[in-house]
Amino acid sequence: MSPESQLLQYLISGLTLGSIYALIAIGLVVTFNITGIFNLALGEFVTLGALVSIALYAAGLPLIAAFALAVLIAAALGAVMERTAIHPARKANATILTLVIITIGVGIAIRGASLLIWGTHPYILPPFSEHAPFTVAGAVVIPQSLWVLGLAVVCVAALFAFFEFTYLGKAVRACVMNRTAARLVGINPQRLSLAAFTATGALGALAGIFVAPITFATYDMGFMLGLKAFVAAILGGVTNVPGAIIGGFLLGILEAFGVGLVGSGLKDGLAMIVMILVMLIRPTGILGAFRRGA
Amino acid sequence: MLAVKDLTVFRGHIRVLNGLTFSVSAGEIVAVLGANGAGKSTLVGALAGLYPPAAGEIVFQNRNLTGRPPEAVVHAGISLVPEHRQLFAGLTVRDNLILGAYHRYRDAKKELPRLLEDVYRLFPALREKQEKPAQTLSGGLQQMLAIGRGLMADPRLLLLDEPSMGLAPLVVREIMTTLSGLRAKGQTIILAEQNAHAALKIADRAWVLERGCIALSDTAENLRQDARIQAAYLGRS
Ligand SMILES: Nc1ncnc2c1ncn2[C@@H]1O[C@H](COP(=O)(O)OP(=O)(O)O)[C@@H](O)[C@H]1O
Ligand SMILES: [Mg+2]
């Protein structure tokens, strides 16, 4: 492989990774904007999307049906999480920190349950298309990478359309801009919080389903993905959806090049280094600023 | 239409409203006057459901709204145009307006263009700016937008909190004239104002809040003549 092809290869794997980080980071940012808290259990929904659909597929469901059902289950779990863990705590005037710690706790519980159900070994989900890997300018592209990129593009477009063009999307933005005024026109922030946890649960599961054919699926696959998406969100300025997308891709590309040019030891450490650097140098992220703050 | 009994409201540890009892009839403008910090905002905010009362009762059109959250109160027909406008700053004028109808969006979806038209007729300057973000408007237009958004909820009772704040006298007069026009069409209004002069011109009745109590309650006509009011709020002696 020529050096140029090699670099292209890193870029392709960076874009693939970046798509996944971006998707999860969008989920984090949307939830944060609406509720003021980070759902740090979101990574576990990625795991669930992958493992549940693999289990359903193994049980004989067609692949598409297995996917749909897994996404629905994750969405329902997101809703249950909001109603049983977040909502009551909020009613009891829990601080933001308490609420975030609750999400970490829910994450640990889901991970523990996944470990009990699925054990530690990796599961395989077949790629969505049978097409063999092909080369572009000397770099190998696996078709599943294109599926992942495609999902990211479709989700971003759908979210953009939702927030920009629909009445409900505008109501959500209104609630983010001015919670009191939103309540005065009849927008119920608690209902939006429920919707946010439900929708981002589904989004996380979708990300897990798309990435599973590339990475294998294990009970703890979502943990690191969630953490890195969190870094991507911070990189993008926490409240900013376009920022989260850019942050996700930047982190993915950085990681792919770091691993390729320096060594695989960098894979997980790099994200943490990036987070520390952002916090030190530009805590408002590369775009935008903390609008909600503490 | 509105009957309030022994309304007591705390803000933090401060008892801001101290057992207020009053009623408002359909079709009148009642002005709530008082110095800065007297509790005007707390009163209209409590009526809108923002500050749950510690004691007392709020009954509106035979429905008990005591302790109901704002999103339920607006549905019951009370709409607050809050202090400092509180617009959705990054959204367009038009989006701010249509979101005003949120609580009845499902029923009003088809009527939205007509409802918007009503507001634009009331405040023609808003029509020209309808695609502009709310934050780019002048103070006067922002206040008009806030009132328009409040009206989009189609309230039986419209609450306004200091619509004159920070505006030039000419703009204040324009807004007061509009409110007066709304009343002529049957709109019931509670108007909290520090600007007693402007408020008493259009109000039917007024209360003066002092230390969480209604210190004075009379017709606007009488209060305009009242020596105490003139000394304290109208800047005459
Ligand atoms: N956010 C708040 N927290 C605690 N106390 C408040 C708050 N806002 C207002 N207050 C208290 O309530 C009193 C009444 O305030 P407010 O209703 O805003 O009066 P007005 O609208 O007449 O100026 C003030 O004197 C202040 O002490
Ligand atoms: Mg006030």
Tab-separated table of C-alpha atoms in Angstrom, chain B residues 1-4 57-68 71-78 103 156:
chain	number	residue	atom	x	y	z
B	1	MET	CA	-64.459	35.240	36.245
B	2	LEU	CA	-61.437	35.111	38.553
B	3	ALA	CA	-61.796	34.741	42.306
B	4	VAL	CA	-58.714	34.673	44.502
B	57	GLU	CA	-57.146	29.538	46.418
B	58	ILE	CA	-57.279	30.584	42.769
B	59	VAL	CA	-60.602	29.865	41.055
B	60	PHE	CA	-60.993	30.763	37.395
B	61	GLN	CA	-64.276	30.283	35.562
B	62	ASN	CA	-65.394	27.874	38.267
B	63	ARG	CA	-62.215	25.814	37.953
B	64	ASN	CA	-59.817	25.550	40.828
B	65	LEU	CA	-56.368	26.332	39.461
B	66	THR	CA	-54.569	26.485	42.801
B	67	GLY	CA	-51.139	24.884	42.486
B	68	ARG	CA	-51.581	24.003	38.808
B	71	GLU	CA	-48.745	24.597	31.139
B	72	ALA	CA	-52.111	23.663	32.668
B	73	VAL	CA	-53.079	27.238	33.507
B	74	VAL	CA	-52.607	28.452	29.933
B	75	HIS	CA	-54.809	25.610	28.802
B	76	ALA	CA	-57.478	26.808	31.223
B	77	GLY	CA	-57.452	30.214	29.521
B	78	ILE	CA	-54.976	32.412	31.410
B	103	HIS	CA	-51.428	24.494	24.155
B	156	ARG	CA	-59.957	34.493	28.456
